[in-house]
Tab-separated table of C-alpha atoms in Angstrom:
chain	number	residue	atom	x	y	z
A	1	MET	CA	-26.852	-15.538	9.131
A	2	SER	CA	-23.980	-13.970	10.932
A	3	LYS	CA	-21.675	-11.688	9.014
A	4	ILE	CA	-17.945	-11.217	9.387
A	5	ILE	CA	-16.745	-7.637	8.998
A	6	VAL	CA	-13.055	-6.806	8.787
A	7	VAL	CA	-11.884	-3.323	9.707
A	8	THR	CA	-8.648	-2.809	7.841
A	9	SER	CA	-6.435	-0.134	6.266
A	10	GLY	CA	-2.923	-1.276	5.475
A	11	LYS	CA	-1.431	1.765	7.145
A	12	GLY	CA	-1.066	2.004	10.899
A	13	GLY	CA	-2.438	4.701	13.161
A	14	VAL	CA	-5.381	5.649	10.972
A	15	GLY	CA	-8.040	4.598	13.475
A	16	LYS	CA	-8.805	0.931	12.823
A	17	THR	CA	-9.178	-0.017	16.462
A	18	THR	CA	-11.137	3.128	17.320
A	19	SER	CA	-13.432	2.409	14.377
A	20	SER	CA	-13.780	-1.303	15.228
A	21	ALA	CA	-14.761	-0.414	18.781
A	22	SER	CA	-17.332	2.158	17.717
A	23	LEU	CA	-18.837	0.186	14.841
A	24	ALA	CA	-19.183	-2.930	17.011
A	25	THR	CA	-20.697	-0.916	19.828
A	26	GLY	CA	-23.056	0.808	17.390
A	27	LEU	CA	-24.258	-2.487	15.932
A	28	ALA	CA	-24.819	-3.884	19.432
A	29	GLN	CA	-26.719	-0.724	20.440
A	30	ARG	CA	-29.060	-1.432	17.529
A	31	GLY	CA	-29.794	-4.816	19.086
A	32	TYR	CA	-27.508	-6.994	16.970
A	33	LYS	CA	-25.487	-9.486	18.960
A	34	THR	CA	-21.951	-8.441	18.104
A	35	ALA	CA	-18.476	-9.715	18.918
A	36	VAL	CA	-15.355	-7.696	18.214
A	37	ILE	CA	-12.076	-9.578	17.867
A	38	ASP	CA	-8.596	-8.073	18.190
A	39	PHE	CA	-6.316	-9.585	15.534
A	40	ASP	CA	-3.364	-7.433	16.548
A	41	VAL	CA	-1.612	-10.220	18.437
A	42	GLY	CA	1.402	-8.883	20.307
A	43	LEU	CA	0.200	-5.270	20.295
A	44	ARG	CA	-3.190	-5.621	21.843
A	45	ASN	CA	-5.119	-2.364	22.082
A	46	LEU	CA	-8.777	-3.087	21.567
A	47	ASP	CA	-9.330	-4.036	25.212
A	48	LEU	CA	-7.940	-0.655	26.280
A	49	ILE	CA	-10.188	1.290	23.967
A	50	MET	CA	-13.173	-0.821	25.030
A	51	GLY	CA	-12.219	-0.315	28.673
A	52	CYS	CA	-12.044	-3.979	29.592
A	53	GLU	CA	-8.289	-4.467	29.944
A	54	ARG	CA	-8.621	-5.438	33.592
A	55	ARG	CA	-11.027	-8.193	32.801
A	56	VAL	CA	-8.844	-10.072	30.313
A	57	VAL	CA	-8.196	-13.615	31.511
A	58	TYR	CA	-8.016	-15.621	28.297
A	59	ASP	CA	-7.352	-14.354	24.806
A	60	PHE	CA	-7.740	-15.176	21.113
A	61	VAL	CA	-4.571	-17.298	20.975
A	62	ASN	CA	-5.620	-19.279	24.073
A	63	VAL	CA	-8.816	-20.204	22.262
A	64	ILE	CA	-6.945	-21.157	19.076
A	65	ASN	CA	-4.596	-23.359	21.086
A	66	GLY	CA	-7.455	-24.961	22.972
A	67	ASP	CA	-6.340	-23.602	26.362
A	68	ALA	CA	-9.702	-21.931	26.886
A	69	THR	CA	-13.180	-22.102	25.417
A	70	LEU	CA	-14.598	-19.248	23.428
A	71	LYS	CA	-17.197	-18.615	26.133
A	72	GLN	CA	-14.455	-18.251	28.730
A	73	ALA	CA	-12.477	-15.832	26.586
A	74	LEU	CA	-15.286	-13.585	25.330
A	75	ILE	CA	-15.660	-10.565	27.622
A	76	LYS	CA	-19.169	-9.149	27.942
A	77	ASP	CA	-19.296	-5.385	27.653
A	78	LYS	CA	-20.689	-3.704	30.753
A	79	ARG	CA	-22.395	-0.822	28.947
A	80	VAL	CA	-24.009	-2.466	25.919
A	81	PRO	CA	-25.699	-5.820	26.551
A	82	ASP	CA	-25.274	-7.442	23.118
A	83	LEU	CA	-21.567	-6.712	22.835
A	84	SER	CA	-18.589	-9.017	23.535
A	85	ILE	CA	-14.863	-8.563	23.085
A	86	LEU	CA	-12.274	-11.215	22.267
A	87	PRO	CA	-8.914	-9.668	23.160
A	88	ALA	CA	-5.613	-10.410	21.453
A	89	SER	CA	-2.712	-12.003	23.222
A	90	GLN	CA	0.027	-9.616	24.252
A	91	THR	CA	2.715	-12.229	24.684
A	92	ARG	CA	2.527	-14.042	21.349
A	93	ASP	CA	3.191	-13.000	17.786
A	94	LYS	CA	1.031	-13.058	14.694
A	95	GLN	CA	2.266	-16.465	13.547
A	96	ALA	CA	0.014	-17.861	16.301
A	97	LEU	CA	-2.936	-17.009	14.053
A	98	THR	CA	-3.258	-20.062	11.835
A	99	GLN	CA	-5.932	-20.236	9.213
A	100	GLU	CA	-7.524	-23.321	10.763
A	101	GLY	CA	-7.404	-21.729	14.216
A	102	VAL	CA	-9.013	-18.499	13.041
A	103	GLN	CA	-11.654	-20.407	11.122
A	104	GLN	CA	-12.511	-22.490	14.187
A	105	VAL	CA	-12.881	-19.418	16.374
A	106	LEU	CA	-15.009	-17.550	13.827
A	107	GLU	CA	-17.267	-20.559	13.378
A	108	GLY	CA	-17.477	-20.903	17.143
A	109	VAL	CA	-18.598	-17.283	17.446
A	110	LYS	CA	-21.210	-17.824	14.746
A	111	GLU	CA	-22.498	-20.883	16.587
A	112	LEU	CA	-22.974	-18.791	19.712
A	113	GLY	CA	-25.554	-16.847	17.734
A	114	TYR	CA	-23.715	-13.612	17.035
A	115	ASP	CA	-25.129	-11.506	14.204
A	116	TYR	CA	-21.916	-9.641	13.491
A	117	VAL	CA	-18.276	-10.463	14.090
A	118	VAL	CA	-16.052	-7.393	13.756
A	119	CYS	CA	-12.402	-8.266	13.085
A	120	ASP	CA	-10.008	-5.496	14.078
A	121	SER	CA	-7.080	-5.978	11.713
A	122	PRO	CA	-3.492	-5.070	12.542
A	123	ALA	CA	-1.625	-2.730	10.193
A	124	GLY	CA	0.415	-4.101	7.333
A	125	ILE	CA	-0.293	-6.841	4.837
A	126	GLU	CA	1.261	-9.735	6.729
A	127	GLN	CA	-0.124	-12.791	8.510
A	128	GLY	CA	-2.263	-10.990	11.102
A	129	ALA	CA	-3.862	-8.689	8.554
A	130	LEU	CA	-4.356	-11.490	6.044
A	131	MET	CA	-6.040	-13.671	8.661
A	132	ALA	CA	-8.309	-10.829	9.773
A	133	MET	CA	-9.571	-10.328	6.220
A	134	TYR	CA	-9.512	-13.886	4.888
A	135	PHE	CA	-12.948	-14.932	6.121
A	136	ALA	CA	-14.616	-11.527	5.753
A	137	ASP	CA	-18.006	-10.965	4.160
A	138	GLU	CA	-17.730	-7.189	4.416
A	139	ALA	CA	-14.746	-4.907	4.697
A	140	VAL	CA	-14.564	-1.448	6.224
A	141	VAL	CA	-11.466	0.221	4.839
A	142	VAL	CA	-10.304	2.997	7.151
A	143	THR	CA	-8.490	5.807	5.383
A	144	ASN	CA	-7.053	9.165	6.445
A	145	PRO	CA	-7.179	12.039	3.969
A	146	GLU	CA	-3.548	11.745	2.996
A	147	VAL	CA	-1.768	10.271	0.007
A	148	SER	CA	0.068	7.399	1.715
A	149	SER	CA	-3.025	6.216	3.566
A	150	VAL	CA	-5.072	6.242	0.356
A	151	ARG	CA	-2.350	4.319	-1.464
A	152	ASP	CA	-2.241	1.660	1.261
A	153	SER	CA	-6.019	1.353	1.320
A	154	ASP	CA	-5.959	0.841	-2.427
A	155	ARG	CA	-3.444	-1.948	-1.938
A	156	ILE	CA	-5.609	-3.560	0.741
A	157	LEU	CA	-8.631	-3.450	-1.576
A	158	GLY	CA	-6.591	-5.318	-4.159
A	159	ILE	CA	-5.616	-7.953	-1.619
A	160	LEU	CA	-9.236	-8.335	-0.490
A	161	GLN	CA	-10.214	-9.046	-4.087
A	162	SER	CA	-7.552	-11.659	-4.578
A	163	LYS	CA	-6.698	-13.272	-1.244
A	164	SER	CA	-9.935	-13.444	0.709
A	165	ARG	CA	-11.769	-16.737	0.950
A	166	ARG	CA	-14.618	-15.304	-1.108
A	167	ALA	CA	-12.151	-14.466	-3.874
A	168	GLU	CA	-10.398	-17.821	-3.714
A	169	GLU	CA	-13.633	-19.772	-3.795
A	170	GLY	CA	-15.131	-17.615	-6.506
A	171	GLN	CA	-18.070	-16.466	-4.382
A	172	ASP	CA	-19.572	-12.967	-4.462
A	173	PRO	CA	-16.790	-10.520	-3.684
A	174	VAL	CA	-16.285	-9.027	-0.235
A	175	ARG	CA	-18.544	-5.963	0.105
A	176	GLU	CA	-16.351	-2.896	0.504
A	177	HIS	CA	-17.048	0.248	2.523
A	178	LEU	CA	-14.889	3.312	2.861
A	179	LEU	CA	-14.600	5.005	6.233
A	180	ILE	CA	-12.632	8.236	6.221
A	181	THR	CA	-11.324	9.176	9.634
A	182	ARG	CA	-9.476	12.176	11.057
A	183	TYR	CA	-11.076	14.375	8.416
A	184	ASP	CA	-10.199	17.995	9.036
A	185	ALA	CA	-12.193	20.346	6.817
A	186	ASN	CA	-9.836	23.236	7.556
A	187	ARG	CA	-6.792	21.353	6.410
A	188	VAL	CA	-8.626	20.154	3.335
A	189	ASN	CA	-9.454	23.779	2.526
A	190	THR	CA	-5.838	24.821	2.892
A	191	GLY	CA	-4.731	21.921	0.707
A	192	ASP	CA	-2.877	20.075	3.465
A	193	MET	CA	-5.227	17.137	3.218
A	194	LEU	CA	-6.861	15.337	0.349
A	195	ALA	CA	-10.450	16.326	-0.327
A	196	LEU	CA	-13.212	13.756	-0.059
A	197	ASP	CA	-13.773	13.691	-3.818
A	198	ASP	CA	-10.111	12.963	-4.499
A	199	ILE	CA	-10.168	9.995	-2.151
A	200	LEU	CA	-13.402	8.651	-3.599
A	201	GLU	CA	-12.095	9.031	-7.127
A	202	ILE	CA	-9.045	6.894	-6.428
A	203	LEU	CA	-10.608	4.239	-4.218
A	204	ALA	CA	-13.950	4.122	-6.046
A	205	ILE	CA	-15.902	2.271	-3.341
A	206	PRO	CA	-19.070	3.330	-1.484
A	207	LEU	CA	-18.586	5.794	1.347
A	208	LEU	CA	-19.720	4.549	4.741
A	209	GLY	CA	-18.854	7.637	6.707
A	210	VAL	CA	-16.574	10.559	7.354
A	211	ILE	CA	-15.353	10.936	10.924
A	212	PRO	CA	-14.153	14.426	11.748
A	213	GLU	CA	-10.813	14.919	13.458
A	214	SER	CA	-11.519	15.628	17.096
A	215	GLU	CA	-9.752	15.617	20.406
A	216	THR	CA	-12.680	13.911	22.052
A	217	VAL	CA	-11.703	10.708	20.209
A	218	LEU	CA	-8.393	10.630	22.055
A	219	THR	CA	-10.028	11.487	25.363
A	220	ALA	CA	-12.593	8.743	24.908
A	221	SER	CA	-9.909	6.206	23.938
A	222	ASN	CA	-7.893	7.033	27.017
A	223	ALA	CA	-10.985	6.682	29.147
A	224	GLY	CA	-11.748	3.283	27.616
A	225	ALA	CA	-15.099	4.265	26.134
A	226	PRO	CA	-15.819	3.925	22.411
A	227	ILE	CA	-16.453	7.414	21.006
A	228	ILE	CA	-19.840	6.345	19.622
A	229	LEU	CA	-21.106	6.372	23.237
A	230	GLU	CA	-20.389	10.118	23.360
A	231	GLU	CA	-23.703	11.293	22.026
A	232	LYS	CA	-22.707	14.930	21.965
A	233	ALA	CA	-19.399	14.518	20.153
A	234	ALA	CA	-19.350	15.076	16.396
A	235	ALA	CA	-17.124	12.020	15.916
A	236	GLY	CA	-19.549	9.878	17.930
A	237	LEU	CA	-22.505	11.047	15.843
A	238	ALA	CA	-20.541	10.430	12.672
A	239	TYR	CA	-19.913	6.834	13.760
A	240	ALA	CA	-23.614	6.407	14.565
A	241	ASP	CA	-24.381	7.623	11.019
A	242	ALA	CA	-21.869	5.144	9.627
A	243	VAL	CA	-23.522	2.280	11.508
A	244	ALA	CA	-26.925	3.373	10.187
A	245	ARG	CA	-25.598	3.442	6.620
A	246	PHE	CA	-24.017	0.042	7.136
A	247	LEU	CA	-27.469	-1.260	8.032
A	248	GLY	CA	-28.862	0.224	4.841
A	249	GLU	CA	-30.314	3.485	6.133
A	250	GLU	CA	-29.877	6.778	4.306
A	251	ARG	CA	-28.121	9.473	6.274
A	252	PRO	CA	-26.887	12.884	5.120
A	253	TYR	CA	-23.177	13.472	5.481
A	254	ARG	CA	-22.637	15.845	8.357
A	255	PHE	CA	-19.351	17.305	9.509
A	256	LEU	CA	-17.945	17.830	6.028
A	257	GLY	CA	-18.043	21.608	6.149
A	258	ASN	CA	-15.686	24.065	7.672
A	259	ASN	CA	-16.061	23.426	11.355
A	260	LYS	CA	-13.723	26.150	12.479
A	261	LYS	CA	-15.707	28.438	14.685
A	262	GLY	CA	-14.830	32.074	14.833
A	263	PHE	CA	-14.844	33.942	18.103
A	264	PHE	CA	-18.388	35.240	17.648
A	265	ARG	CA	-19.809	31.948	16.471
A	266	LYS	CA	-18.315	30.347	19.546
A	267	LEU	CA	-20.027	32.958	21.681
A	268	PHE	CA	-23.383	32.866	19.957
A	269	GLY	CA	-23.797	29.425	18.862
B	1	MET	CA	-9.255	-36.708	-45.194
B	2	SER	CA	-8.530	-38.755	-48.305
B	3	THR	CA	-11.066	-39.773	-50.930
B	4	ALA	CA	-11.731	-43.478	-51.118
B	5	PRO	CA	-13.091	-45.212	-54.226
B	6	LYS	CA	-16.813	-45.573	-54.044
B	7	GLU	CA	-18.030	-49.126	-53.492
B	8	THR	CA	-21.138	-49.870	-55.502
B	9	THR	CA	-21.966	-53.335	-54.181
B	10	GLY	CA	-21.922	-54.904	-50.736
B	11	PRO	CA	-23.539	-54.015	-47.434
B	12	PHE	CA	-22.061	-50.558	-47.176
B	13	GLU	CA	-20.657	-47.608	-48.963
B	14	LEU	CA	-17.303	-46.230	-47.953
B	15	LYS	CA	-16.867	-42.561	-48.638
B	16	GLY	CA	-14.309	-39.992	-47.729
B	17	GLU	CA	-16.105	-37.051	-46.198
B	18	MET	CA	-15.208	-34.111	-44.087
B	19	SER	CA	-16.962	-33.714	-40.790
B	20	LEU	CA	-16.569	-31.023	-38.256
B	21	LEU	CA	-14.986	-32.344	-35.081
B	22	SER	CA	-14.387	-30.688	-31.761
B	23	VAL	CA	-10.759	-30.516	-30.841
B	24	LEU	CA	-9.526	-30.916	-27.278
B	25	ARG	CA	-6.136	-29.249	-27.244
B	26	LEU	CA	-4.186	-30.684	-24.322
B	27	LEU	CA	-1.972	-28.240	-22.482
B	28	ASP	CA	-1.261	-30.509	-19.536
B	29	VAL	CA	-1.172	-34.271	-19.017
B	30	GLU	CA	-2.054	-34.368	-15.308
B	31	PRO	CA	-5.159	-36.626	-15.227
B	32	ARG	CA	-6.793	-35.011	-12.195
B	33	ARG	CA	-6.397	-31.509	-13.581
B	34	ILE	CA	-7.883	-32.575	-16.880
B	35	ALA	CA	-10.765	-34.305	-15.114
B	36	SER	CA	-11.666	-31.350	-12.912
B	37	ALA	CA	-11.351	-28.820	-15.758
B	38	LEU	CA	-13.510	-31.029	-17.937
B	39	ALA	CA	-16.110	-31.440	-15.227
B	40	ALA	CA	-16.294	-27.662	-14.834
B	41	LYS	CA	-16.617	-27.129	-18.589
B	42	VAL	CA	-19.301	-29.735	-19.028
B	43	LYS	CA	-21.220	-28.394	-16.051
B	44	GLN	CA	-21.543	-25.016	-17.806
B	45	SER	CA	-23.404	-26.506	-20.743
B	46	PRO	CA	-24.054	-30.240	-20.404
B	47	ALA	CA	-26.152	-30.423	-23.563
B	48	LEU	CA	-23.262	-29.231	-25.704
B	49	PHE	CA	-21.087	-32.131	-24.666
B	50	ARG	CA	-23.494	-35.038	-24.950
B	51	ASN	CA	-22.056	-37.721	-27.251
B	52	VAL	CA	-19.796	-35.283	-29.019
B	53	PRO	CA	-16.886	-36.782	-30.937
B	54	VAL	CA	-13.581	-35.130	-30.123
B	55	VAL	CA	-10.069	-35.174	-31.465
B	56	ILE	CA	-7.281	-34.867	-28.934
B	57	ASP	CA	-4.668	-32.403	-30.145
B	58	LEU	CA	-1.225	-33.184	-28.741
B	59	GLY	CA	0.512	-30.326	-30.541
B	60	ALA	CA	0.690	-28.018	-27.526
B	61	LEU	CA	2.375	-30.542	-25.246
B	62	PRO	CA	6.139	-30.407	-24.820
B	63	GLN	CA	7.821	-32.613	-27.432
B	64	ASP	CA	9.928	-34.506	-24.941
B	65	GLY	CA	7.524	-34.261	-22.005
B	66	ALA	CA	5.379	-36.999	-20.498
B	67	ALA	CA	2.652	-38.488	-22.662
B	68	PRO	CA	-0.952	-38.450	-21.426
B	69	ASP	CA	-2.258	-41.675	-19.923
B	70	PHE	CA	-4.444	-42.406	-22.955
B	71	PRO	CA	-6.608	-45.263	-21.584
B	72	HIS	CA	-7.354	-43.111	-18.534
B	73	LEU	CA	-7.993	-40.042	-20.667
B	74	VAL	CA	-10.405	-41.965	-22.890
B	75	THR	CA	-12.331	-43.145	-19.826
B	76	THR	CA	-12.459	-39.641	-18.402
B	77	LEU	CA	-13.739	-38.161	-21.665
B	78	ARG	CA	-16.370	-40.862	-21.990
B	79	GLU	CA	-17.486	-40.287	-18.421
B	80	HIS	CA	-18.237	-36.704	-19.401
B	81	GLY	CA	-20.207	-37.706	-22.460
B	82	LEU	CA	-17.482	-37.056	-25.023
B	83	ILE	CA	-16.427	-39.681	-27.565
B	84	PRO	CA	-12.706	-39.531	-28.301
B	85	VAL	CA	-12.039	-40.661	-31.871
B	86	GLY	CA	-8.409	-39.917	-32.419
B	87	VAL	CA	-5.379	-37.776	-31.864
B	88	ARG	CA	-3.458	-35.388	-34.029
B	89	HIS	CA	-0.106	-33.600	-33.895
B	90	GLY	CA	2.370	-34.437	-31.178
B	91	PRO	CA	5.507	-36.552	-31.380
B	92	ARG	CA	5.454	-39.980	-32.992
B	93	ALA	CA	6.026	-41.754	-29.661
B	94	MET	CA	2.886	-40.180	-28.178
B	95	GLN	CA	0.859	-41.064	-31.270
B	96	ASP	CA	1.979	-44.692	-30.920
B	97	LEU	CA	0.729	-44.758	-27.366
B	98	ALA	CA	-2.574	-43.271	-28.492
B	99	GLU	CA	-2.880	-45.896	-31.196
B	100	MET	CA	-2.398	-48.628	-28.600
B	101	ALA	CA	-5.303	-47.152	-26.668
B	102	GLY	CA	-7.485	-47.593	-29.746
B	103	LEU	CA	-7.390	-44.014	-30.992
B	104	ALA	CA	-6.968	-43.053	-34.624
B	105	ILE	CA	-4.108	-40.862	-35.805
B	106	LEU	CA	-5.480	-37.948	-37.776
B	107	PRO	CA	-3.350	-36.121	-40.295
B	108	ALA	CA	-2.070	-32.712	-39.274
B	109	SER	CA	-4.237	-29.885	-40.493
B	110	SER	CA	-2.647	-26.789	-39.118
B	111	PRO	CA	-0.757	-24.635	-41.599
B	112	ARG	CA	2.076	-24.229	-39.184
B	113	ARG	CA	2.853	-27.924	-39.466
B	114	MET	CA	2.654	-28.037	-43.248
B	115	PRO	CA	5.681	-27.341	-45.365
B	116	ARG	CA	5.419	-23.891	-46.826
B	117	GLN	CA	4.998	-24.966	-50.474
B	118	GLU	CA	2.275	-27.414	-49.662
B	119	GLN	CA	0.435	-24.703	-47.841
B	120	GLU	CA	0.627	-22.453	-50.861
B	121	ARG	CA	-0.503	-25.226	-53.157
B	122	SER	CA	-3.479	-26.017	-51.021
B	123	GLY	CA	-4.541	-22.437	-51.677
B	124	LYS	CA	-6.658	-22.200	-48.536
B	125	ALA	CA	-7.330	-18.815	-47.055
B	126	GLU	CA	-5.615	-19.301	-43.732
B	127	GLU	CA	-4.993	-16.772	-41.034
B	128	PRO	CA	-1.819	-14.818	-41.726
B	129	SER	CA	-0.060	-16.296	-38.736
B	130	ALA	CA	-0.834	-18.729	-35.999
B	131	ALA	CA	0.124	-16.171	-33.378
B	132	ARG	CA	-2.378	-13.679	-34.693
B	133	SER	CA	-5.269	-16.153	-34.758
B	134	GLN	CA	-4.647	-17.103	-31.142
B	135	ARG	CA	-4.929	-13.559	-29.869
B	136	HIS	CA	-7.254	-13.240	-26.928
B	137	SER	CA	-8.088	-9.905	-25.452
B	138	GLN	CA	-8.651	-9.699	-21.748
B	139	LEU	CA	-11.448	-7.658	-20.221
B	140	VAL	CA	-11.268	-6.321	-16.679
B	141	ASP	CA	-14.198	-4.402	-15.215
B	142	LYS	CA	-12.982	-3.781	-11.678
B	143	PRO	CA	-10.471	-1.140	-10.620
B	144	VAL	CA	-6.885	-2.354	-10.758
B	145	ARG	CA	-5.444	-1.536	-7.340
B	146	SER	CA	-2.013	-0.579	-6.121
B	147	GLY	CA	0.188	-3.673	-6.077
B	148	GLN	CA	-1.967	-5.555	-8.573
B	149	GLN	CA	-0.707	-6.626	-11.936
B	150	ILE	CA	-2.846	-7.567	-14.909
B	151	TYR	CA	-1.135	-9.282	-17.826
B	152	ALA	CA	-2.904	-9.930	-21.103
B	153	ALA	CA	-0.345	-12.362	-22.454
B	154	ASP	CA	-2.084	-13.092	-25.736
B	155	GLY	CA	-3.539	-9.808	-26.887
B	156	ASP	CA	-5.184	-6.581	-25.846
B	157	LEU	CA	-6.084	-5.531	-22.350
B	158	VAL	CA	-9.376	-3.681	-21.945
B	159	LEU	CA	-10.002	-2.093	-18.567
B	160	VAL	CA	-13.448	-0.612	-17.932
B	161	ALA	CA	-12.425	0.969	-14.620
B	162	PRO	CA	-9.561	3.080	-13.356
B	163	ALA	CA	-6.036	1.802	-12.702
B	164	SER	CA	-4.614	3.037	-9.399
B	165	PRO	CA	-1.174	4.447	-8.707
B	166	GLY	CA	1.166	1.545	-8.020
B	167	SER	CA	-0.704	-0.850	-10.319
B	168	GLU	CA	0.727	-2.426	-13.443
B	169	LEU	CA	-0.996	-3.210	-16.734
B	170	LEU	CA	0.833	-5.390	-19.250
B	171	ALA	CA	-0.349	-6.583	-22.628
B	172	ALA	CA	1.097	-8.270	-25.668
B	173	GLY	CA	-1.168	-5.996	-27.677
B	174	CYS	CA	-2.859	-2.674	-26.957
B	175	ILE	CA	-4.032	-1.359	-23.606
B	176	HIS	CA	-7.399	0.391	-23.429
B	177	VAL	CA	-8.403	2.079	-20.189
B	178	TYR	CA	-11.941	3.467	-20.011
B	179	GLY	CA	-11.081	5.382	-16.890
B	180	ALA	CA	-8.072	7.095	-15.398
B	181	LEU	CA	-4.731	5.440	-16.026
B	182	ARG	CA	-2.698	6.118	-12.897
B	183	GLY	CA	-0.277	3.206	-12.582
B	184	ARG	CA	2.130	1.778	-15.110
B	185	ALA	CA	1.018	0.639	-18.534
B	186	LEU	CA	3.242	-1.494	-20.744
B	187	ALA	CA	1.825	-2.417	-24.145
B	188	GLY	CA	3.433	-4.665	-26.744
B	189	VAL	CA	5.533	-6.424	-24.129
B	190	ASN	CA	6.541	-9.124	-26.615
B	191	GLY	CA	7.885	-6.531	-28.980
B	192	ASP	CA	4.772	-5.532	-30.935
B	193	THR	CA	5.724	-2.017	-32.046
B	194	LEU	CA	2.231	-1.401	-33.423
B	195	ALA	CA	0.637	-1.730	-29.983
B	196	ARG	CA	-0.914	1.419	-28.547
B	197	ILE	CA	-2.165	2.700	-25.225
B	198	PHE	CA	-5.509	4.469	-24.942
B	199	CYS	CA	-6.977	6.006	-21.817
B	200	PHE	CA	-9.667	8.436	-20.672
B	201	SER	CA	-7.303	10.340	-18.431
B	202	LEU	CA	-3.541	10.085	-18.588
B	203	GLU	CA	-2.143	10.171	-15.065
B	204	ALA	CA	0.198	7.198	-15.473
B	205	GLU	CA	3.459	6.864	-13.616
B	206	LEU	CA	5.076	5.217	-16.592
B	207	VAL	CA	3.994	4.164	-20.077
B	208	ALA	CA	5.857	1.824	-22.395
B	209	ILE	CA	5.366	0.281	-25.821
B	210	ALA	CA	7.595	-2.575	-26.991
B	211	GLY	CA	10.170	-1.734	-24.368
B	212	ARG	CA	10.397	2.020	-25.037
B	213	TYR	CA	9.205	3.816	-21.956
B	214	GLN	CA	8.401	7.285	-20.740
B	215	LEU	CA	7.796	8.692	-17.275
B	216	ILE	CA	4.899	11.045	-16.618
B	217	GLU	CA	7.447	13.807	-16.013
B	218	ASP	CA	8.553	13.502	-19.621
B	219	ILE	CA	5.049	13.864	-20.985
B	220	ASP	CA	3.771	17.296	-21.941
B	221	PRO	CA	1.746	18.578	-18.938
B	222	GLU	CA	-0.868	19.775	-21.424
B	223	LEU	CA	-1.642	16.154	-22.257
B	224	ARG	CA	-1.992	14.921	-18.689
B	225	ASN	CA	-5.387	14.320	-17.107
B	226	ARG	CA	-7.124	14.058	-20.454
B	227	PRO	CA	-8.012	11.387	-23.003
B	228	VAL	CA	-4.996	10.407	-25.091
B	229	GLN	CA	-3.509	7.702	-27.197
B	230	ILE	CA	0.126	6.740	-27.084
B	231	ARG	CA	1.888	5.044	-29.979
B	232	LEU	CA	5.373	4.325	-31.099
B	233	ASP	CA	6.859	6.332	-33.968
B	234	GLY	CA	10.257	4.844	-34.749
B	235	ASP	CA	11.945	4.872	-31.392
B	236	GLN	CA	9.825	7.650	-29.926
B	237	LEU	CA	6.659	7.399	-27.891
B	238	VAL	CA	4.142	9.854	-29.243
B	239	THR	CA	1.251	10.999	-27.076
B	240	SER	CA	-1.659	12.727	-28.764
B	241	PRO	CA	-5.080	13.858	-27.521
B	242	LEU	CA	-8.091	11.778	-28.452
């Protein structure tokens, strides 16, 4: 049984695409055949972060419109064998994503034998975002430790409970996971950012992972390599932990403490 | 039902007796909606509906609205194992149509349809008011999220989870939140001044009872983030610790 996972947040710029790329890569590294689909039609980014922008010939909208087959449009990742990317169209807008079209593509991906389909949602609560979440079995809600991001995530959780197919058909609800990104322990300590407990208290869903704020994420994005492939970076390890927890493994939460290193700690270790 | 004189000879006895009948109170006349709702209901507990006589109550339908398609309705009910015996309430014209479909017209039984004196004479212990007896509380056990609105139109709202900032809870009666109340809570929205709001932790953006409202800023900081009840005293909202 293949599972559809939506990576969503409501708010923009919190790390949805970065997280989609790393979670999909992580699942594929574990041997699950995984496809990651960019729903951000018109502002396509996933292909950049996955480093396959030069190999895009056909896109999601081409497949919906029947201009290309799914097999033609899916781009095989060169680093991880079980991973494929379906890029968004840059020249269309989100109205191109019809419910029937999206359903056809998702069913097509399932038929190709994929275990997981990761849907990278655009920001907002409009057509693109609604289509990305409608068919989801699981949802990863990406949240930054700040009030507006938490508020928007809360809103998205409400929409998932009422407007997803599972909700409309009265099936088991979409399984929700919280992924906190850009977590900066120093700024939490100084009160500039919300603490983990505050976020959990408001959103009240299981925590999948906490990704520490780190410059390596930006470097990796610019280089077109999902951060999870950086095995020495804290953010990469945190994503690997999140993938493990997603698959039901127990992992301690690392990178929650004060990671500011003093001069001597830098010198000695 | 009326008492008939007892026949002592002949092949049968005719007696006036009371029997308990199920009442199907129609809220809609759309045949397909009735059919699908009925199918769903019967599916839940088929045994309960096998050969059960029912009375169709027309009292909730709009007086001048469309009448149900009675022959069709009778067929639908029978298909689901119910045996329609008659109708009650509703306008005369609808009752005539029902009669043509072979249904009996049952006398009205609800106190709200009886003239006041007759009700007093009958001396039955009825509910104080029809509105009160129809109160239904609504239970919600999942967090109410920002942008969501829960409306208990007929009674109390019981929430066994927190309510997020940006959410809205509305109830004709009281609002109980077994969790943090962080959004807006409006109790007694139909004007019930006796409605109250209870919560485990008061962090609401706004609270209101019967139209009188208060912002969190106006509430004593000492009472925030702790269990409280809010009631209306005259025109004033009074918040007190629980």
